[in-house]
């Protein structure tokens, strides 16, 4: 990731004085016999993309418009090289109209003029159809730069066989972090090699233990880490305390048992948190499980967070009008229902018809419901967020998740040290 940041910085420095050739851009005009090139890291043969292509081309068949999906390997490095090259050349010989982008990369691309702001295209009606946390995740500096390809929310998975084996009651939907703690300690008291919870140490899944206690990762406006604020400290201490008491697996224990999903499926961890992809993993492994919302934290209300994969329009598109029509369809109710049904993720549109998809596996409703919790927040993003994430993961692992024997005072001292380092990375340090 550090290499990617250096590559992006180099190319953006080169392109700052060179504008893209916009003479070919037809603005609001929808031309006939058009081809729109869509770049992504997905296989063009994926059911979701073939379904979107068929639906879009049918809707605009009077224009004889064709969607062409282009799969790119080493996606971000390759796309930045292509887009920077187009700027340097004053235009692109390669037609790049639409591109896929994860929401945590939006600030990096938007801050350097690589993708177009979409405010001239989006309407209030369009924005009001989105789930609130999804809508929030599309902005950079008060401008819309992306639309949702799909959304991930977080819930808790519980291993039914382990709960039954040790006669521990499975909690209801309104359980709290205190209930979670008590369950973990009940499993810690068992004589067998079993824990209450195992977790993925990447920033996205760890984030739940921050906002459940009122904490945040950072302030994206000031580019300051907020690891040393009361809510964040409380979340770190909560998780660390349970690791020390054997209620939660340490990082090394999780690794020893094949990772957090394998620990859950193998009967070592009674609970894990994650999105639908995590459910698919444990389901395919044959685990007997149920899903619950995340435990209620200090806010007193159900909450989760959303991570988006997005569609964007490169600044060098030759036809922003058709590019927007693609985004509008892909991210609207019809396109989102197609993508969801094909297993690409949850819809960002609140009116997408996915009832038949939910009915196939009722636990899906928990993830959909999490989209509309009043307390659900978007995953935080920052211009140097990708660089920050790499260091956050490493620093938290070495200082907390695999550092036994720390006192409360030790934790606070380490938090201050780590917080200062993370602020440095958020300000562009490497």
C-alpha positions as a printed Julia matrix, in Angstrom:
430×3 Matrix{Float64}:
   0.0     0.0     0.0
   2.88    2.33    0.75
   4.15    1.67   -2.77
   0.73    2.61   -4.16
   0.73    5.92   -2.28
   4.15    6.77   -3.68
   3.01    5.9    -7.2
  -0.1     8.05   -6.87
   1.85   10.97   -5.45
   4.33   10.8    -8.31
   1.71   10.72  -11.03
  -0.45   13.42   -9.5
   2.58   15.67   -9.18
   3.19   15.19  -12.88
  -0.39   15.9   -13.86
  -1.16   18.91  -11.71
  -0.35   21.36  -14.51
  -1.87   19.34  -17.32
  -5.61   19.28  -17.97
  -7.55   16.57  -19.73
  -8.85   17.16  -23.23
 -12.57   17.64  -22.76
 -13.42   18.59  -26.35
 -14.86   15.15  -27.02
 -17.17   15.3   -24.02
 -20.74   15.67  -25.23
 -21.96   17.05  -21.92
 -25.68   16.39  -21.59
 -26.14   14.95  -25.08
 -26.97   11.25  -25.39
 -25.52   10.19  -28.74
 -26.74    7.13  -30.63
 -24.62    4.1   -31.5
 -22.47    4.71  -28.43
 -20.13    2.37  -26.58
 -19.47    2.94  -22.88
 -16.35    1.3   -21.43
 -16.68    0.19  -17.82
 -13.48   -0.68  -15.95
 -13.56   -2.93  -12.89
 -11.76   -5.7   -11.04
 -14.7    -8.03  -11.64
 -14.87  -10.74  -14.27
 -17.11   -9.46  -17.12
 -18.75  -12.9   -17.15
 -19.99  -12.49  -13.56
 -23.78  -12.8   -13.33
 -24.05   -9.35  -11.79
 -22.23   -7.6   -14.62
 -23.96   -9.56  -17.37
 -27.3    -8.77  -15.73
 -26.48   -5.06  -15.49
 -25.31   -5.0   -19.09
 -28.47   -6.7   -20.37
 -30.76   -4.46  -18.32
 -29.03   -1.23  -19.31
 -28.84   -2.02  -23.02
 -32.51   -3.01  -23.06
 -33.53    0.21  -21.32
 -31.66    2.31  -23.89
 -32.11    0.06  -26.92
 -33.45    2.97  -28.98
 -29.97    4.51  -28.75
 -28.16    1.3   -29.7
 -25.77    1.79  -26.77
 -23.31   -0.97  -25.85
 -21.62   -1.59  -22.51
 -18.11   -2.98  -22.68
 -16.69   -4.32  -19.4
 -12.92   -4.28  -19.03
 -11.3    -6.29  -16.22
  -8.05   -4.82  -14.92
  -5.43   -6.66  -12.87
  -3.4    -4.81  -10.19
  -6.38   -2.52  -10.37
  -5.45    0.71   -8.58
  -1.87    0.94   -9.8
  -2.99    0.19  -13.36
  -5.9     2.63  -13.38
  -3.86    5.48  -11.91
  -1.17    4.88  -14.5
  -3.77    4.99  -17.27
  -5.49    8.12  -15.96
  -2.26    9.96  -15.25
  -1.02    9.06  -18.72
  -4.21   10.45  -20.23
  -3.68   13.75  -18.44
  -0.09   14.0   -19.56
  -1.13   13.33  -23.14
  -3.95   15.88  -23.02
  -6.45   13.11  -23.67
  -6.64    9.34  -23.84
  -6.4     7.01  -26.81
  -8.1     4.48  -24.53
 -11.75    5.29  -23.83
 -12.3     5.13  -20.05
 -15.87    6.14  -19.16
 -16.77    4.43  -15.89
 -14.58    2.87  -13.22
 -15.11    0.9   -10.05
 -13.67    2.36   -6.86
 -13.83    1.38   -3.18
 -15.17    4.18   -1.0
 -11.96    4.46    1.02
 -10.13    5.46   -2.19
 -12.55    8.28   -3.09
 -10.66   11.07   -1.25
  -7.37   10.08   -2.88
  -8.79   10.13   -6.41
 -11.1    13.12   -5.89
  -8.5    15.35   -4.25
  -6.32   15.13   -7.34
  -9.01   15.66   -9.96
  -8.87   12.12  -11.31
 -12.63   11.54  -11.02
 -15.48   13.92  -11.77
 -17.78   15.44   -9.15
 -21.31   14.3    -9.93
 -23.33   17.19   -8.5
 -24.5    18.33  -11.94
 -26.06   14.9   -12.46
 -27.48   13.8    -9.1
 -30.88   15.05   -8.01
 -32.4    15.28   -4.54
 -34.83   12.56   -5.56
 -31.91   10.28   -6.4
 -30.06   11.06   -3.16
 -33.18   10.69   -1.0
 -33.63    7.15   -2.29
 -30.31    6.13   -0.71
 -29.88    4.81    2.81
 -28.53    7.72    4.92
 -25.14    6.15    5.7
 -24.71    5.23    2.03
 -25.43    8.79    0.97
 -22.89   10.13    3.46
 -20.22    7.82    2.08
 -20.38    9.26   -1.45
 -19.06   12.73   -0.58
 -15.66   14.33   -0.53
 -15.42   17.96    0.59
 -19.2    18.44    0.22
 -19.33   17.14   -3.35
 -20.68   13.81   -4.6
 -17.98   11.81   -6.37
 -19.42    8.31   -6.56
 -22.51    6.13   -6.51
 -22.92    2.78   -4.78
 -22.08   -0.45   -6.57
 -22.85   -2.43   -3.42
 -22.82   -2.03    0.34
 -21.5    -4.13    3.23
 -22.88   -3.92    6.76
 -21.65   -5.68    9.88
 -23.55   -8.11   12.12
 -22.59  -10.82   14.61
 -22.55  -14.55   13.81
 -23.04  -17.04   16.65
 -22.03  -20.72   16.54
 -25.18  -22.54   17.63
 -23.39  -25.84   18.34
 -20.98  -24.19   20.79
 -23.74  -22.31   22.61
 -25.74  -25.53   22.93
 -22.74  -27.64   23.97
 -21.92  -25.38   26.9
 -25.56  -24.53   27.69
 -25.01  -20.81   27.14
 -28.1   -18.85   26.12
 -28.08  -17.35   22.64
 -28.89  -13.63   23.01
 -31.84  -11.87   21.44
 -31.71   -9.01   18.97
 -31.54   -6.34   21.68
 -28.44   -7.61   23.43
 -25.76   -5.21   24.69
 -21.98   -5.03   24.87
 -22.3    -6.09   28.52
 -24.19   -9.2    27.36
 -21.42   -9.82   24.83
 -18.8    -9.54   27.58
 -20.67  -11.95   29.86
 -20.99  -14.5    27.06
 -17.26  -14.28   26.32
 -16.44  -14.81   30.01
 -18.77  -17.82   30.18
 -16.85  -19.44   27.35
 -13.55  -18.49   28.99
 -14.64  -20.43   32.09
 -14.99  -23.68   30.14
 -12.24  -26.3    30.55
 -11.95  -26.85   26.8
  -9.96  -24.92   24.21
 -12.77  -22.49   23.36
 -13.21  -18.72   23.28
 -16.19  -16.4    23.07
 -15.02  -14.33   20.1
 -12.4   -14.16   17.38
 -11.78  -11.12   15.21
 -10.11   -9.93   12.04
  -7.46   -7.33   12.89
  -7.94   -5.29    9.71
  -9.26   -1.74   10.33
 -12.7    -2.27    8.78
 -13.81   -5.11   11.11
 -12.04   -3.59   14.13
 -13.97   -0.33   13.65
 -17.06   -1.74   15.34
 -15.26   -1.72   18.71
 -14.67    1.99   18.33
 -18.15    3.27   17.49
 -19.88    0.86   19.9
 -18.17    2.89   22.63
 -18.59    6.29   20.97
 -15.12    6.37   19.44
 -13.83    7.19   15.97
 -10.7     6.38   13.99
  -9.83    9.93   12.96
 -11.01   13.43   12.05
 -10.86   13.57    8.22
 -11.05   17.38    8.17
  -8.16   17.99   10.55
  -6.31   14.8     9.51
  -5.91   13.84   13.15
  -6.09   10.42   14.74
  -8.75   10.06   17.45
  -7.37    6.9    19.01
  -6.7     8.83   22.24
 -10.28   10.05   22.74
 -12.41    8.52   25.54
 -14.65    6.39   23.32
 -11.77    4.94   21.34
  -9.77    4.21   24.49
 -12.81    2.47   26.02
 -13.22    0.25   22.95
  -9.56   -0.78   22.88
  -9.56   -1.51   26.62
 -12.81   -3.51   26.35
 -11.41   -5.82   23.69
  -7.98   -6.06   25.3
  -9.46   -6.97   28.69
 -11.4    -9.84   27.13
  -8.28  -11.08   25.36
  -6.43  -11.09   28.68
  -9.26  -13.04   30.33
  -9.36  -15.62   27.48
 -12.83  -14.54   26.45
 -11.52  -13.3    23.09
  -8.79  -14.94   21.04
  -5.52  -13.06   20.71
  -4.12  -12.53   17.24
  -1.61  -15.39   17.64
  -4.34  -17.73   18.92
  -6.55  -16.81   15.98
  -3.69  -17.46   13.56
  -2.91  -20.79   15.23
  -6.44  -21.97   14.49
  -6.44  -20.9    10.85
  -7.88  -17.4    11.09
 -11.04  -16.02   12.6
 -13.46  -17.68   10.15
 -11.81  -21.07   10.57
 -11.77  -20.59   14.35
 -15.53  -20.07   14.23
 -16.3   -22.91   11.82
 -13.9   -25.24   13.62
 -15.61  -24.8    16.98
 -13.0   -22.71   18.78
 -14.7   -19.29   18.7
 -18.38  -18.91   19.53
 -18.83  -15.54   17.81
 -17.38  -13.51   14.98
 -18.53  -10.27   13.36
 -18.54   -9.47    9.67
 -20.55   -8.92    6.52
 -22.38  -11.21    4.13
 -19.14  -12.45    2.58
 -18.16  -13.71    6.02
 -21.48  -15.49    6.34
 -20.89  -17.17    3.0
 -17.48  -18.37    4.18
 -18.72  -19.99    7.39
 -21.84  -21.31    5.68
 -19.75  -23.01    3.0
 -17.59  -24.48    5.77
 -20.68  -26.14    7.23
 -21.03  -24.09   10.41
 -24.35  -24.15   12.25
 -24.95  -20.5    13.06
 -27.44  -17.72   13.62
 -27.05  -13.99   12.97
 -27.73  -11.15   15.37
 -27.3    -7.37   15.16
 -24.12   -6.03   16.7
 -24.55   -5.64   20.47
 -25.92   -2.27   21.53
 -23.18    0.02   22.8
 -23.04    3.29   24.71
 -25.41    5.07   22.32
 -28.27    2.86   23.46
 -29.37    2.08   19.9
 -28.62   -0.53   17.26
 -25.78    0.42   14.99
 -23.46   -0.87   12.3
 -21.28    0.65    9.61
 -21.34    0.61    5.85
 -18.46    0.03    3.48
 -19.14    0.82   -0.17
 -17.82   -0.33   -3.46
 -18.64    2.42   -5.92
 -18.93    3.48   -9.54
 -17.23    6.71  -10.59
 -16.62    8.73  -13.76
 -12.96    9.4   -14.65
 -12.2    13.02  -15.43
 -10.97   11.97  -18.88
 -14.19   10.31  -20.04
 -15.14   11.18  -23.6
 -18.85   11.12  -22.82
 -19.93   12.02  -19.3
 -23.62   11.99  -20.3
 -23.66    8.28  -21.1
 -21.28    7.56  -18.23
 -23.78    9.1   -15.82
 -26.65    7.1   -17.3
 -24.64    3.96  -16.57
 -24.04    5.07  -12.98
 -27.67    6.08  -12.54
 -28.91    2.68  -13.72
 -26.31    0.59  -11.88
 -26.92    2.38   -8.58
 -30.68    2.86   -8.92
 -33.39    0.49   -7.65
 -33.38   -1.77  -10.72
 -29.63   -2.08  -11.05
 -29.12   -2.56   -7.32
 -31.67   -5.38   -7.25
 -29.79   -7.1   -10.09
 -26.43   -6.71   -8.33
 -27.8    -7.89   -4.98
 -29.49  -10.92   -6.51
 -26.23  -11.89   -8.18
 -24.33  -11.84   -4.9
 -22.46   -8.56   -5.42
 -23.59   -7.1    -2.08
 -26.4    -5.15   -0.44
 -28.18   -2.32   -2.29
 -27.56    1.35   -1.6
 -31.05    2.14   -2.91
 -33.75    1.87   -0.26
 -36.39    1.03   -2.88
 -34.55   -1.83   -4.6
 -36.86   -4.85   -4.65
 -34.87   -7.6    -2.91
 -37.65   -9.32   -0.94
 -37.34  -12.61   -2.83
 -33.57  -12.56   -2.23
 -34.08  -12.03    1.52
 -36.68  -14.82    1.66
 -34.16  -17.35    0.35
 -32.08  -17.02    3.54
 -33.84  -15.16    6.35
 -30.59  -14.19    8.13
 -30.0   -11.75    5.27
 -32.64   -9.5     6.8
 -30.27   -8.62    9.65
 -27.73   -7.17    7.23
 -30.41   -5.29    5.29
 -31.96   -3.92    8.49
 -28.55   -2.61    9.54
 -28.62   -0.27    6.52
 -31.4     1.76    8.1
 -30.41    1.82   11.78
 -30.29    5.47   12.93
 -26.86    4.81   14.41
 -25.3     3.24   11.31
 -22.32    5.22   10.03
 -20.16    5.06    6.89
 -16.66    3.66    7.17
 -14.32    6.67    7.61
 -12.2     7.79    4.67
  -9.27   10.15    4.28
  -6.92   11.2     1.46
  -4.1     9.23    3.04
  -6.47    6.64    4.5
  -5.05    3.69    2.52
  -1.59    4.45    3.93
  -3.06    4.95    7.41
  -4.85    1.59    7.29
  -1.63   -0.33    6.71
   0.06    1.28    9.7
  -3.03    1.11   11.91
  -3.27   -2.66   11.47
   0.42   -3.23   12.25
   0.56   -0.84   15.2
  -2.6    -2.22   16.82
  -1.43   -5.81   16.4
   2.01   -5.26   17.91
   0.96   -2.86   20.67
  -2.34   -4.42   21.79
  -3.76   -7.52   20.15
  -0.6    -9.57   20.72
   0.89   -7.8    23.74
  -0.06   -9.66   26.93
   0.24   -8.32   30.45
  -0.51   -4.63   29.89
  -2.02   -2.58   32.68
  -4.66    0.07   32.06
  -1.95    2.7    32.38
   0.28    0.82   29.92
  -2.54    0.8    27.38
  -3.11    4.54   27.7
   0.61    5.26   27.3
   0.79    3.1    24.19
  -2.35    4.68   22.8
  -0.77    8.14   22.98
   2.33    6.92   21.15
   0.35    5.1    18.47
  -2.06    8.03   18.11
   0.79   10.44   17.32
   2.17    8.07   14.69
  -1.25    7.65   13.07
  -1.76   11.42   12.89
   1.59   11.65   11.1
   0.4     9.12    8.5
  -2.93   10.91    8.08
  -0.99   14.07    7.23
   0.84   12.28    4.43
   3.8    10.84    6.29
   5.22    7.52    5.2
